[in-house]
N, C-alpha and C. Protein backbone atom coordinates (compact mmCIF):
# COMPACT_ATOMS: atom_id res chain seq x y z
N LYS A 1 84.13 139.88 29.21
CA LYS A 1 84.35 138.53 29.69
C LYS A 1 85.82 138.14 29.59
N LEU A 2 86.46 138.47 28.51
CA LEU A 2 87.85 138.10 28.32
C LEU A 2 88.82 139.11 28.92
N GLY A 3 88.32 140.29 29.29
CA GLY A 3 89.19 141.32 29.86
C GLY A 3 90.14 141.95 28.86
N VAL A 4 89.74 142.00 27.61
CA VAL A 4 90.63 142.53 26.58
C VAL A 4 90.06 143.76 25.87
N LEU A 5 88.85 144.14 26.19
CA LEU A 5 88.23 145.26 25.49
C LEU A 5 89.05 146.54 25.65
N ASP A 6 89.59 146.78 26.83
CA ASP A 6 90.39 147.99 27.05
C ASP A 6 91.63 147.99 26.15
N LYS A 7 92.20 146.84 25.92
CA LYS A 7 93.40 146.75 25.07
C LYS A 7 93.06 147.02 23.61
N LEU A 8 91.94 146.48 23.15
CA LEU A 8 91.50 146.73 21.79
C LEU A 8 91.11 148.19 21.61
N ALA A 9 90.48 148.77 22.63
CA ALA A 9 90.10 150.19 22.58
C ALA A 9 91.34 151.07 22.44
N ARG A 10 92.43 150.69 23.08
CA ARG A 10 93.66 151.47 22.97
C ARG A 10 94.22 151.44 21.55
N VAL A 11 94.13 150.29 20.90
CA VAL A 11 94.58 150.20 19.51
C VAL A 11 93.73 151.13 18.65
N TYR A 12 92.43 151.08 18.84
CA TYR A 12 91.53 151.97 18.10
C TYR A 12 91.91 153.43 18.35
N TRP A 13 92.06 153.79 19.61
CA TRP A 13 92.31 155.18 19.99
C TRP A 13 93.59 155.71 19.35
N TYR A 14 94.66 154.92 19.45
CA TYR A 14 95.96 155.39 18.98
C TYR A 14 96.19 155.19 17.48
N THR A 15 95.21 154.63 16.79
CA THR A 15 95.32 154.50 15.33
C THR A 15 94.20 155.29 14.66
N VAL A 16 92.99 154.78 14.70
CA VAL A 16 91.86 155.39 14.01
C VAL A 16 91.62 156.83 14.46
N GLU A 17 91.75 157.09 15.75
CA GLU A 17 91.47 158.43 16.26
C GLU A 17 92.70 159.34 16.32
N PHE A 18 93.82 158.83 16.77
CA PHE A 18 94.96 159.71 17.04
C PHE A 18 96.27 159.19 16.46
N GLY A 19 96.20 158.58 15.29
CA GLY A 19 97.40 158.04 14.67
C GLY A 19 98.15 159.03 13.81
N LEU A 20 99.47 158.85 13.80
CA LEU A 20 100.36 159.59 12.90
C LEU A 20 101.06 158.58 12.01
N ILE A 21 101.42 159.02 10.80
CA ILE A 21 102.14 158.17 9.86
C ILE A 21 103.38 158.91 9.39
N ARG A 22 104.46 158.17 9.24
CA ARG A 22 105.70 158.77 8.76
C ARG A 22 105.69 158.77 7.24
N GLN A 23 106.00 159.91 6.67
CA GLN A 23 106.12 160.09 5.23
C GLN A 23 107.54 160.59 4.94
N PRO A 24 107.99 160.50 3.69
CA PRO A 24 109.35 160.98 3.39
C PRO A 24 109.59 162.44 3.79
N ASP A 25 108.55 163.25 3.73
CA ASP A 25 108.71 164.67 4.07
C ASP A 25 108.29 165.00 5.49
N GLY A 26 108.11 163.98 6.34
CA GLY A 26 107.77 164.23 7.73
C GLY A 26 106.54 163.48 8.19
N LEU A 27 106.11 163.77 9.40
CA LEU A 27 104.93 163.11 9.96
C LEU A 27 103.66 163.72 9.39
N ARG A 28 102.65 162.86 9.25
CA ARG A 28 101.33 163.30 8.78
C ARG A 28 100.28 162.68 9.68
N ILE A 29 99.13 163.30 9.70
CA ILE A 29 97.99 162.84 10.49
C ILE A 29 97.16 161.87 9.67
N TYR A 30 96.72 160.79 10.29
CA TYR A 30 95.67 159.98 9.67
C TYR A 30 94.53 159.73 10.64
N GLY A 31 94.70 160.03 11.89
CA GLY A 31 93.66 159.82 12.89
C GLY A 31 92.56 160.87 12.81
N ALA A 32 91.32 160.41 12.84
CA ALA A 32 90.17 161.31 12.71
C ALA A 32 90.05 162.28 13.87
N GLY A 33 90.42 161.86 15.07
CA GLY A 33 90.34 162.74 16.23
C GLY A 33 91.29 163.92 16.12
N ILE A 34 92.45 163.69 15.55
CA ILE A 34 93.40 164.78 15.34
C ILE A 34 92.92 165.65 14.18
N ALA A 35 92.54 165.00 13.09
CA ALA A 35 92.16 165.74 11.89
C ALA A 35 90.96 166.65 12.12
N SER A 36 90.12 166.31 13.09
CA SER A 36 88.92 167.12 13.35
C SER A 36 89.21 168.33 14.23
N SER A 37 90.44 168.48 14.68
CA SER A 37 90.79 169.59 15.57
C SER A 37 92.05 170.28 15.05
N ARG A 38 91.89 171.51 14.59
CA ARG A 38 93.05 172.25 14.09
C ARG A 38 94.10 172.40 15.19
N THR A 39 93.67 172.71 16.40
CA THR A 39 94.64 172.93 17.48
C THR A 39 95.39 171.64 17.83
N GLU A 40 94.68 170.50 17.84
CA GLU A 40 95.39 169.25 18.12
C GLU A 40 96.25 168.84 16.94
N SER A 41 95.84 169.17 15.73
CA SER A 41 96.68 168.88 14.56
C SER A 41 98.03 169.57 14.70
N VAL A 42 98.01 170.84 15.04
CA VAL A 42 99.25 171.59 15.22
C VAL A 42 100.04 171.02 16.40
N PHE A 43 99.35 170.73 17.50
CA PHE A 43 100.01 170.17 18.68
C PHE A 43 100.68 168.84 18.35
N ALA A 44 99.97 167.95 17.68
CA ALA A 44 100.48 166.61 17.38
C ALA A 44 101.71 166.64 16.47
N LEU A 45 101.71 167.56 15.52
CA LEU A 45 102.78 167.59 14.53
C LEU A 45 103.93 168.53 14.87
N GLU A 46 103.64 169.63 15.56
CA GLU A 46 104.65 170.68 15.69
C GLU A 46 105.09 171.00 17.11
N ASP A 47 104.26 170.72 18.11
CA ASP A 47 104.60 171.11 19.48
C ASP A 47 105.68 170.18 20.03
N ALA A 48 106.54 170.72 20.86
CA ALA A 48 107.62 169.92 21.47
C ALA A 48 107.13 169.08 22.64
N SER A 49 105.94 169.34 23.14
CA SER A 49 105.46 168.71 24.36
C SER A 49 105.20 167.20 24.26
N PRO A 50 104.49 166.71 23.23
CA PRO A 50 104.15 165.28 23.24
C PRO A 50 105.29 164.38 22.77
N ASN A 51 105.24 163.14 23.26
CA ASN A 51 106.13 162.11 22.74
C ASN A 51 105.59 161.63 21.40
N ARG A 52 106.49 161.28 20.51
CA ARG A 52 106.12 160.62 19.26
C ARG A 52 106.96 159.35 19.20
N ILE A 53 106.27 158.24 19.27
CA ILE A 53 106.93 156.94 19.44
C ILE A 53 106.53 156.02 18.29
N GLY A 54 107.50 155.29 17.76
CA GLY A 54 107.23 154.32 16.71
C GLY A 54 106.20 153.29 17.18
N PHE A 55 105.27 152.96 16.31
CA PHE A 55 104.17 152.07 16.65
C PHE A 55 104.67 150.67 16.97
N ASP A 56 104.26 150.17 18.11
CA ASP A 56 104.51 148.80 18.53
C ASP A 56 103.20 148.31 19.13
N LEU A 57 102.59 147.31 18.52
CA LEU A 57 101.24 146.89 18.89
C LEU A 57 101.11 146.55 20.37
N GLU A 58 102.01 145.75 20.91
CA GLU A 58 101.90 145.39 22.32
C GLU A 58 102.03 146.61 23.22
N ARG A 59 102.91 147.50 22.87
CA ARG A 59 103.10 148.74 23.64
C ARG A 59 101.82 149.56 23.62
N VAL A 60 101.23 149.71 22.46
CA VAL A 60 99.99 150.48 22.31
C VAL A 60 98.87 149.84 23.14
N MET A 61 98.79 148.52 23.11
CA MET A 61 97.72 147.83 23.84
C MET A 61 97.82 148.01 25.34
N ARG A 62 98.98 148.38 25.83
CA ARG A 62 99.18 148.59 27.27
C ARG A 62 99.09 150.05 27.69
N THR A 63 98.97 150.97 26.74
CA THR A 63 99.07 152.40 27.05
C THR A 63 97.70 153.05 27.20
N ASN A 64 97.45 153.58 28.40
CA ASN A 64 96.23 154.36 28.63
C ASN A 64 96.23 155.59 27.74
N TYR A 65 95.06 156.19 27.60
CA TYR A 65 94.96 157.39 26.76
C TYR A 65 94.11 158.44 27.47
N ARG A 66 94.18 159.64 26.96
CA ARG A 66 93.42 160.76 27.50
C ARG A 66 92.20 161.01 26.61
N ILE A 67 91.05 161.18 27.23
CA ILE A 67 89.86 161.54 26.45
C ILE A 67 89.49 163.00 26.66
N ASP A 68 90.18 163.67 27.59
CA ASP A 68 89.79 165.02 27.99
C ASP A 68 90.76 166.11 27.55
N ASP A 69 91.79 165.77 26.81
CA ASP A 69 92.81 166.76 26.45
C ASP A 69 93.65 166.21 25.31
N PHE A 70 94.62 167.00 24.87
CA PHE A 70 95.55 166.52 23.85
C PHE A 70 96.28 165.29 24.38
N GLN A 71 96.73 164.45 23.47
CA GLN A 71 97.46 163.24 23.86
C GLN A 71 98.87 163.60 24.34
N GLU A 72 99.36 162.84 25.30
CA GLU A 72 100.73 163.03 25.77
C GLU A 72 101.72 162.25 24.91
N THR A 73 101.22 161.22 24.24
CA THR A 73 102.03 160.41 23.34
C THR A 73 101.22 160.09 22.09
N TYR A 74 101.87 160.21 20.95
CA TYR A 74 101.29 159.79 19.68
C TYR A 74 102.17 158.66 19.15
N PHE A 75 101.50 157.62 18.63
CA PHE A 75 102.23 156.50 18.05
C PHE A 75 102.25 156.66 16.54
N VAL A 76 103.39 156.39 15.94
CA VAL A 76 103.63 156.67 14.53
C VAL A 76 103.84 155.36 13.78
N VAL A 77 102.98 155.10 12.78
CA VAL A 77 103.20 153.95 11.90
C VAL A 77 104.16 154.38 10.79
N ASP A 78 104.91 153.42 10.27
CA ASP A 78 105.89 153.72 9.23
C ASP A 78 105.27 153.74 7.84
N SER A 79 104.11 153.09 7.69
CA SER A 79 103.49 153.03 6.37
C SER A 79 102.02 152.63 6.51
N LEU A 80 101.28 152.87 5.46
CA LEU A 80 99.89 152.43 5.43
C LEU A 80 99.82 150.91 5.48
N ASP A 81 100.79 150.24 4.87
CA ASP A 81 100.83 148.77 4.92
C ASP A 81 100.94 148.27 6.36
N GLN A 82 101.77 148.93 7.17
CA GLN A 82 101.90 148.54 8.57
C GLN A 82 100.56 148.68 9.29
N LEU A 83 99.85 149.73 9.00
CA LEU A 83 98.54 149.95 9.61
C LEU A 83 97.55 148.88 9.16
N LEU A 84 97.48 148.62 7.86
CA LEU A 84 96.54 147.64 7.33
C LEU A 84 96.85 146.22 7.80
N GLU A 85 98.11 145.96 8.10
CA GLU A 85 98.51 144.64 8.60
C GLU A 85 97.82 144.30 9.93
N LEU A 86 97.42 145.31 10.68
CA LEU A 86 96.72 145.07 11.94
C LEU A 86 95.46 144.23 11.74
N ALA A 87 94.84 144.37 10.58
CA ALA A 87 93.60 143.64 10.30
C ALA A 87 93.85 142.14 10.12
N THR A 88 95.09 141.74 9.94
CA THR A 88 95.40 140.32 9.70
C THR A 88 95.96 139.61 10.93
N ILE A 89 96.16 140.35 12.01
CA ILE A 89 96.82 139.80 13.19
C ILE A 89 95.85 139.02 14.07
N ASP A 90 96.29 137.87 14.54
CA ASP A 90 95.53 137.11 15.54
C ASP A 90 95.86 137.70 16.90
N PHE A 91 94.91 138.41 17.48
CA PHE A 91 95.15 139.11 18.73
C PHE A 91 95.18 138.18 19.95
N GLY A 92 94.67 136.96 19.82
CA GLY A 92 94.63 136.03 20.95
C GLY A 92 95.97 135.86 21.65
N PRO A 93 97.02 135.49 20.92
CA PRO A 93 98.33 135.33 21.56
C PRO A 93 98.86 136.63 22.17
N LEU A 94 98.52 137.75 21.55
CA LEU A 94 98.96 139.04 22.11
C LEU A 94 98.30 139.30 23.45
N TYR A 95 97.00 139.04 23.52
CA TYR A 95 96.29 139.24 24.78
C TYR A 95 96.92 138.38 25.88
N GLU A 96 97.24 137.14 25.54
CA GLU A 96 97.86 136.24 26.53
C GLU A 96 99.23 136.75 26.96
N ARG A 97 100.00 137.25 25.99
CA ARG A 97 101.36 137.70 26.28
C ARG A 97 101.38 138.93 27.20
N ILE A 98 100.40 139.81 27.06
CA ILE A 98 100.42 141.02 27.88
C ILE A 98 99.51 140.93 29.11
N ALA A 99 98.81 139.81 29.25
CA ALA A 99 97.95 139.63 30.42
C ALA A 99 98.79 139.77 31.69
N GLY A 100 98.29 140.52 32.63
CA GLY A 100 98.99 140.69 33.89
C GLY A 100 100.07 141.76 33.89
N GLN A 101 100.44 142.25 32.71
CA GLN A 101 101.41 143.34 32.66
C GLN A 101 100.70 144.64 33.01
N PRO A 102 101.36 145.52 33.72
CA PRO A 102 100.70 146.76 34.11
C PRO A 102 100.42 147.67 32.92
N ALA A 103 99.35 148.43 33.04
CA ALA A 103 99.07 149.45 32.03
C ALA A 103 100.12 150.55 32.15
N LEU A 104 100.39 151.19 31.04
CA LEU A 104 101.35 152.29 31.01
C LEU A 104 100.59 153.61 30.97
N GLU A 105 101.17 154.60 31.58
CA GLU A 105 100.55 155.92 31.55
C GLU A 105 100.88 156.62 30.23
N PRO A 106 100.03 157.53 29.80
CA PRO A 106 100.23 158.17 28.50
C PRO A 106 101.58 158.86 28.33
N ARG A 107 102.17 159.33 29.40
CA ARG A 107 103.43 160.07 29.27
C ARG A 107 104.66 159.16 29.36
N ASP A 108 104.48 157.89 29.69
CA ASP A 108 105.61 156.98 29.87
C ASP A 108 106.41 156.79 28.58
N VAL A 109 107.72 156.77 28.73
CA VAL A 109 108.62 156.41 27.63
C VAL A 109 109.49 155.28 28.16
N LEU A 110 109.48 154.17 27.44
CA LEU A 110 110.23 152.98 27.87
C LEU A 110 111.59 152.92 27.17
N SER A 111 112.51 152.23 27.79
CA SER A 111 113.84 152.08 27.19
C SER A 111 113.77 151.29 25.88
N THR A 112 112.72 150.50 25.71
CA THR A 112 112.55 149.70 24.50
C THR A 112 111.80 150.43 23.40
N ASP A 113 111.29 151.63 23.68
CA ASP A 113 110.55 152.39 22.68
C ASP A 113 111.46 152.90 21.57
N ARG A 114 110.90 152.97 20.38
CA ARG A 114 111.58 153.62 19.26
C ARG A 114 111.12 155.08 19.28
N VAL A 115 111.85 155.90 19.97
CA VAL A 115 111.45 157.29 20.22
C VAL A 115 111.84 158.15 19.02
N LEU A 116 110.83 158.74 18.38
CA LEU A 116 111.06 159.66 17.28
C LEU A 116 111.24 161.07 17.81
N HIS A 117 110.54 161.36 18.89
CA HIS A 117 110.68 162.66 19.57
C HIS A 117 110.33 162.46 21.04
N ARG A 118 111.26 162.77 21.91
CA ARG A 118 111.01 162.71 23.35
C ARG A 118 110.41 164.05 23.74
N GLY A 119 109.14 164.03 24.13
CA GLY A 119 108.44 165.26 24.45
C GLY A 119 108.96 165.93 25.71
N THR A 120 108.76 167.23 25.76
CA THR A 120 109.14 168.01 26.94
C THR A 120 108.12 167.83 28.06
N GLY A 121 106.88 167.49 27.70
CA GLY A 121 105.81 167.35 28.69
C GLY A 121 105.31 168.68 29.22
N ARG A 122 105.82 169.76 28.69
CA ARG A 122 105.50 171.10 29.19
C ARG A 122 104.00 171.38 29.22
N TYR A 123 103.29 171.07 28.17
CA TYR A 123 101.86 171.36 28.10
C TYR A 123 101.10 170.65 29.22
N HIS A 124 101.30 169.36 29.35
CA HIS A 124 100.54 168.59 30.35
C HIS A 124 101.01 168.89 31.78
N ASP A 125 102.29 169.20 31.95
CA ASP A 125 102.76 169.61 33.28
C ASP A 125 102.04 170.88 33.72
N ALA A 126 101.90 171.84 32.81
CA ALA A 126 101.20 173.09 33.13
C ALA A 126 99.73 172.82 33.44
N ARG A 127 99.12 171.92 32.70
CA ARG A 127 97.70 171.58 32.93
C ARG A 127 97.52 170.94 34.31
N ARG A 128 98.47 170.11 34.71
CA ARG A 128 98.38 169.47 36.02
C ARG A 128 98.47 170.51 37.14
N LEU A 129 99.30 171.52 36.94
CA LEU A 129 99.45 172.58 37.94
C LEU A 129 98.17 173.42 38.07
N GLU A 130 97.42 173.54 36.97
CA GLU A 130 96.17 174.30 36.98
C GLU A 130 95.11 173.64 37.84
N LYS A 131 95.20 172.32 37.98
CA LYS A 131 94.15 171.58 38.69
C LYS A 131 94.36 171.60 40.13
């Protein structure tokens, strides 16, 4: 009814399922979808192909995701506190602020993104050629 379920689903997808967290010794997995797949775990942390972008809630809410393959972009929280803070946010004003803005594709990198790693896109480019 409110047209916001897709935006909330994106937050879930890029945190609970496919989230990364920055630690002093490097990136770590906290998303269950990554943790349940050894190959995606290696891909998410070590492969040059995906983007790794600092978590920005509005950005995440606008970003489509893949359900059929490895992610093209992983969003990285800086701390567990940043992640837990999501539970305290009033999403109403956020929904209003991003209403009417176009959805972003999983591979998009914006000039305003805090890019931790700009992916080569090699993996997904090869997959597109296979189709």
